[in-house]
Amino acid sequence: MRFFNQINLQTPESVELEFTLAGIGNRSFALIIDYIIFGLTILLVWVLSAFLAFQLVPNLIDDGFLNRLAQWIWAVQSLTTFAIYVGYFVVLETLWQGQTPGKKWTKIRVICDNGKPERLPQAILRALLRPVDDLLFMGVFFIIFTQQEKRLGDMVAGTIVVQEETSMLTQVEISTEAEDLAVKLRIEAEIDNLLPEDFATIRDFLQRRKNIMLEYQHQLSRKLAEQVREIILLDSVPEGYSNSQFLEAAYLAYQQDEIIN
Amino acid sequence: MKPLSVGNVVSAGLRIYRDNFKQYFKLAFLGYLWILVPVYGWAKYSAMMGMIARLAYQEVTEQPETTRDAQRHVKPKMWDFLVAGILVGLILFVAIIPFSIIIGLVGVMAGFIFDQNSAIGMVAGVLLIIVALLLFVFGLLWLISRLFLVELPLAVEENVTATSTIKRSWNLTKGSVGRIQLIVLIGFLISLPILLVTNIASLIFQTLIGAGLENAPSLAAIGTILYLLLAFAGGALMIPFWQAIKGVIYYDLRLRREGMDIDLKK
């Protein structure tokens, strides 16, 4: 869609890859999630170490100095905080090939300019420049106003952030009546006339119908059933079946047809 | 086009705002000026805000309109916009009263518990107040989300009245309150940097006007007008952004709740 920036990459095998860039909305959302997780983790470390200190060391101050054990706890806590602070984005982006929990949730991913997965060096560079990008929201301006939506970290590391192709894995619920009707349709109607796009539209409806308001569900199923009936050269929607059962049956019949061919 | 993710709604809204900035800003600024005129001006203002949202909606549906075309649709419904706005205000007002009474009662109860001077009582009292306040805030946010799109059906659809547009917003937003809240949160965060820049710019202008006035005190009236214009311009700056976001949400919810895009004859 023209509201989202696209980018074309050419692999050395001259295969053209098209990506949709992540966009400021997804990237901010991902950042919010990551900062929340990040903040909670650090909070947990602090609470734990405070708890340990108070439990293990009854007298925090010995002879005017901090107790040795308390010093150790404090040291470990500081190191852990530092490790989380530095490592959260670097480790996760490296291990999960350009993703963090926030990016996973919002279905975006960091990749290199040439389309290869993000690796340790890029992750480090991006993380190093993150504080600079956060300063005065500089990153936001860069993402909004540059064609490739690169914040400073992306420019230095040579990375872009793209949206992941989402595969709709929602199951389609099929009634038993529709299963019977599907068998009939495969014999009596020209299911082959349905194009893959038509099938995708029917599947789309069946997957999304639960969220659609009832009156619109009725209108849509009537319209679609009528259209399908014309395409598969049927005189009328089989009697005794509802429009949506008919659509389920067409969906099923087409699928079975595909498997056989 | 398929329904959009929360982030993509914000990105698309921002994009539309950016690409049509001049046109939308002009409308928002003029609309803002109309507030100065009682009643008639307020209706005009509401209609113009609805018009910006309509223009943004037409952009997402890939049927861009000129200001004039949009005006032809929106202008006759000017008074409906005002009435719808007043109704929404009333609904919120009426909803807040019972909430406030409950909060008041909780406060009294908490005070009663405080009186017993025990640590547990203190903690319980404070917790009670916090819970009540959170419920209040979430309840209000929920209600505002359900009424978030009131302008849109009126601005876009035919045969919609001031009351039926509220019902439409209510039906469309059912089950999407969390989504709307997230969109508003992300939109707000993104608007922060823009606000930062414009606030600095406005500060500079103000200082300039102030300095100018010191040199020529006789021009005080002009200075005041300039101040006012600046304030209006600042206010008008972010309005189109939110109207564009509303337009995109409305579009997205029509896909989700009405299956507007599902058709075999494309």
XYZ file of C-alpha atoms in Angstrom, chain B residues 19-249:
231
model
C 1.367 14.169 2.720
C -1.647 16.452 3.069
C -0.275 18.714 5.744
C -0.955 22.047 4.067
C -4.548 21.259 3.183
C -5.410 19.796 6.603
C -3.597 22.445 8.573
C -5.437 25.191 6.761
C -8.779 23.566 7.563
C -7.841 22.959 11.190
C -6.616 26.532 11.614
C -9.727 28.075 10.075
C -11.908 25.687 12.055
C -10.146 26.751 15.218
C -10.824 30.402 14.470
C -14.517 29.612 14.159
C -14.600 28.673 17.866
C -14.576 32.409 18.578
C -18.076 32.710 17.104
C -20.698 31.288 19.490
C -23.035 28.471 18.426
C -22.817 28.884 14.643
C -19.048 28.920 14.806
C -19.012 25.854 17.047
C -21.105 23.895 14.589
C -18.801 25.066 11.830
C -15.795 23.990 13.879
C -17.179 20.488 14.516
C -18.056 20.075 10.850
C -14.581 21.100 9.761
C -12.964 18.630 12.128
C -15.258 15.946 10.715
C -14.230 17.024 7.254
C -10.526 16.494 7.947
C -11.303 12.992 9.207
C -13.386 12.367 6.087
C -10.581 13.534 3.809
C -8.169 11.174 5.575
C -10.636 8.292 5.271
C -10.996 8.937 1.555
C -7.206 8.777 1.279
C -7.023 5.299 2.841
C -9.812 4.036 0.666
C -7.815 5.262 -2.344
C -10.572 7.681 -3.381
C -8.960 11.023 -2.550
C -11.250 14.033 -2.504
C -10.728 17.743 -2.877
C -11.675 20.037 -0.022
C -14.579 21.304 -2.085
C -16.038 17.833 -2.673
C -15.737 16.980 0.993
C -17.371 20.245 1.905
C -20.386 19.435 -0.245
C -20.974 16.294 1.804
C -20.214 17.679 5.209
C -21.683 21.171 5.137
C -25.381 20.206 5.138
C -24.777 18.123 8.268
C -23.095 20.952 10.143
C -25.710 21.048 12.915
C -25.678 17.272 13.287
C -21.979 17.493 14.107
C -22.684 20.008 16.828
C -25.556 17.951 18.274
C -23.484 14.755 18.171
C -20.694 16.563 19.987
C -23.076 17.836 22.660
C -24.589 14.354 23.068
C -21.152 12.811 23.537
C -20.396 15.461 26.131
C -23.648 14.632 27.915
C -22.972 10.890 27.840
C -19.550 11.407 29.374
C -20.983 13.786 31.952
C -23.760 11.404 32.938
C -21.307 8.515 33.132
C -18.921 10.417 35.338
C -21.540 11.208 38.005
C -22.050 7.635 39.327
C -18.319 7.071 39.038
C -17.650 10.146 41.151
C -20.203 9.061 43.744
C -18.518 5.660 44.012
C -15.112 7.281 44.314
C -16.492 9.556 47.013
C -17.913 6.587 48.927
C -14.612 4.750 48.638
C -12.871 7.828 49.945
C -15.165 7.955 52.972
C -14.654 4.254 53.613
C -10.904 4.663 53.295
C -11.036 7.560 55.736
C -12.932 5.363 58.170
C -10.276 2.646 57.911
C -7.487 5.209 58.304
C -9.035 6.283 61.574
C -8.249 2.997 63.243
C -4.589 3.906 63.124
C -3.351 0.417 62.296
C -0.732 -0.201 59.625
C -2.903 -2.761 57.846
C -5.805 -0.344 57.811
C -3.601 2.333 56.266
C -2.344 0.051 53.521
C -5.822 -1.274 52.813
C -7.210 2.261 52.637
C -4.532 3.445 50.239
C -4.925 0.331 48.086
C -8.674 0.833 47.990
C -8.286 4.397 46.765
C -5.750 3.352 44.154
C -7.995 0.566 42.870
C -10.997 2.875 42.730
C -9.046 5.522 40.844
C -7.697 2.956 38.387
C -11.212 1.668 37.771
C -12.351 5.228 37.190
C -9.586 5.935 34.711
C -10.065 2.679 32.829
C -13.823 3.087 32.780
C -13.490 6.545 31.327
C -10.918 5.424 28.760
C -13.210 2.588 27.771
C -16.128 4.945 27.265
C -14.051 7.452 25.318
C -12.785 4.652 23.066
C -16.316 3.507 22.317
C -17.226 7.070 21.328
C -13.944 7.741 19.574
C -15.278 7.551 16.014
C -18.503 9.528 16.408
C -17.567 12.098 13.746
C -16.718 9.567 11.083
C -19.997 7.884 10.117
C -21.618 11.311 10.037
C -18.880 12.689 7.812
C -18.622 9.686 5.502
C -21.880 7.778 5.281
C -25.220 8.835 3.879
C -28.422 8.927 5.942
C -26.700 9.181 9.287
C -28.014 11.470 11.998
C -26.497 12.883 15.162
C -27.836 9.963 17.205
C -27.255 7.130 14.765
C -23.650 8.166 14.288
C -23.070 7.583 18.009
C -24.629 4.143 17.696
C -22.402 3.401 14.700
C -19.290 4.364 16.618
C -20.475 2.198 19.514
C -21.020 -0.840 17.280
C -17.829 -0.467 15.292
C -15.571 -0.100 18.317
C -17.042 -3.070 20.179
C -14.215 -5.422 21.099
C -11.569 -2.978 19.871
C -11.118 -0.783 22.932
C -7.639 -2.176 23.673
C -6.608 -1.693 20.061
C -7.800 1.915 20.056
C -6.038 2.629 23.339
C -2.783 1.229 21.979
C -3.101 3.292 18.816
C -3.700 6.443 20.843
C -0.746 5.649 23.112
C 1.633 5.106 20.200
C 0.257 8.139 18.371
C 0.771 10.234 21.473
C 4.377 9.077 21.861
C 5.119 9.879 18.230
C 3.532 13.306 18.530
C 5.817 14.183 21.460
C 8.865 15.014 19.328
C 6.731 17.105 16.990
C 5.270 18.945 19.969
C 8.776 19.510 21.276
C 9.905 21.166 18.056
C 6.801 23.319 17.673
C 6.931 24.421 21.296
C 10.484 25.596 20.834
C 9.513 27.408 17.620
C 6.541 29.008 19.330
C 8.752 30.127 22.216
C 11.129 31.801 19.791
C 8.253 33.577 18.034
C 6.829 34.722 21.343
C 10.165 36.169 22.371
C 10.428 37.927 19.026
C 6.954 39.413 19.328
C 7.707 40.437 22.905
C 10.920 42.133 21.871
C 9.126 43.897 19.027
C 6.456 45.174 21.413
C 9.043 46.637 23.764
C 10.429 48.718 20.939
C 7.033 49.860 19.749
C 4.479 49.827 22.595
C 1.890 51.521 20.400
C 1.516 48.297 18.430
C 0.236 46.337 21.450
C -3.000 45.396 19.706
C -1.193 43.885 16.753
C 1.111 42.047 19.135
C -1.845 40.532 20.966
C -3.384 39.381 17.702
C -0.096 37.829 16.683
C 0.059 35.986 20.024
C -3.461 34.679 19.506
C -2.746 33.555 15.958
C 0.329 31.760 17.206
C -1.669 29.982 19.884
C -4.297 28.925 17.333
C -1.663 27.753 14.888
C -0.044 25.679 17.614
C -3.388 24.150 18.532
C -4.283 23.472 14.923
C -1.033 21.673 14.298
C -1.775 18.337 15.937
C -5.520 18.180 15.232
C -5.167 16.888 11.662
C -2.827 14.169 12.930
C -5.493 12.806 15.262
C -8.264 13.258 12.707
C -6.175 11.302 10.187
C -5.611 8.550 12.749
C -9.349 8.438 13.418
C -9.988 8.164 9.683
C -7.645 5.198 9.441
C -9.102 3.505 12.547
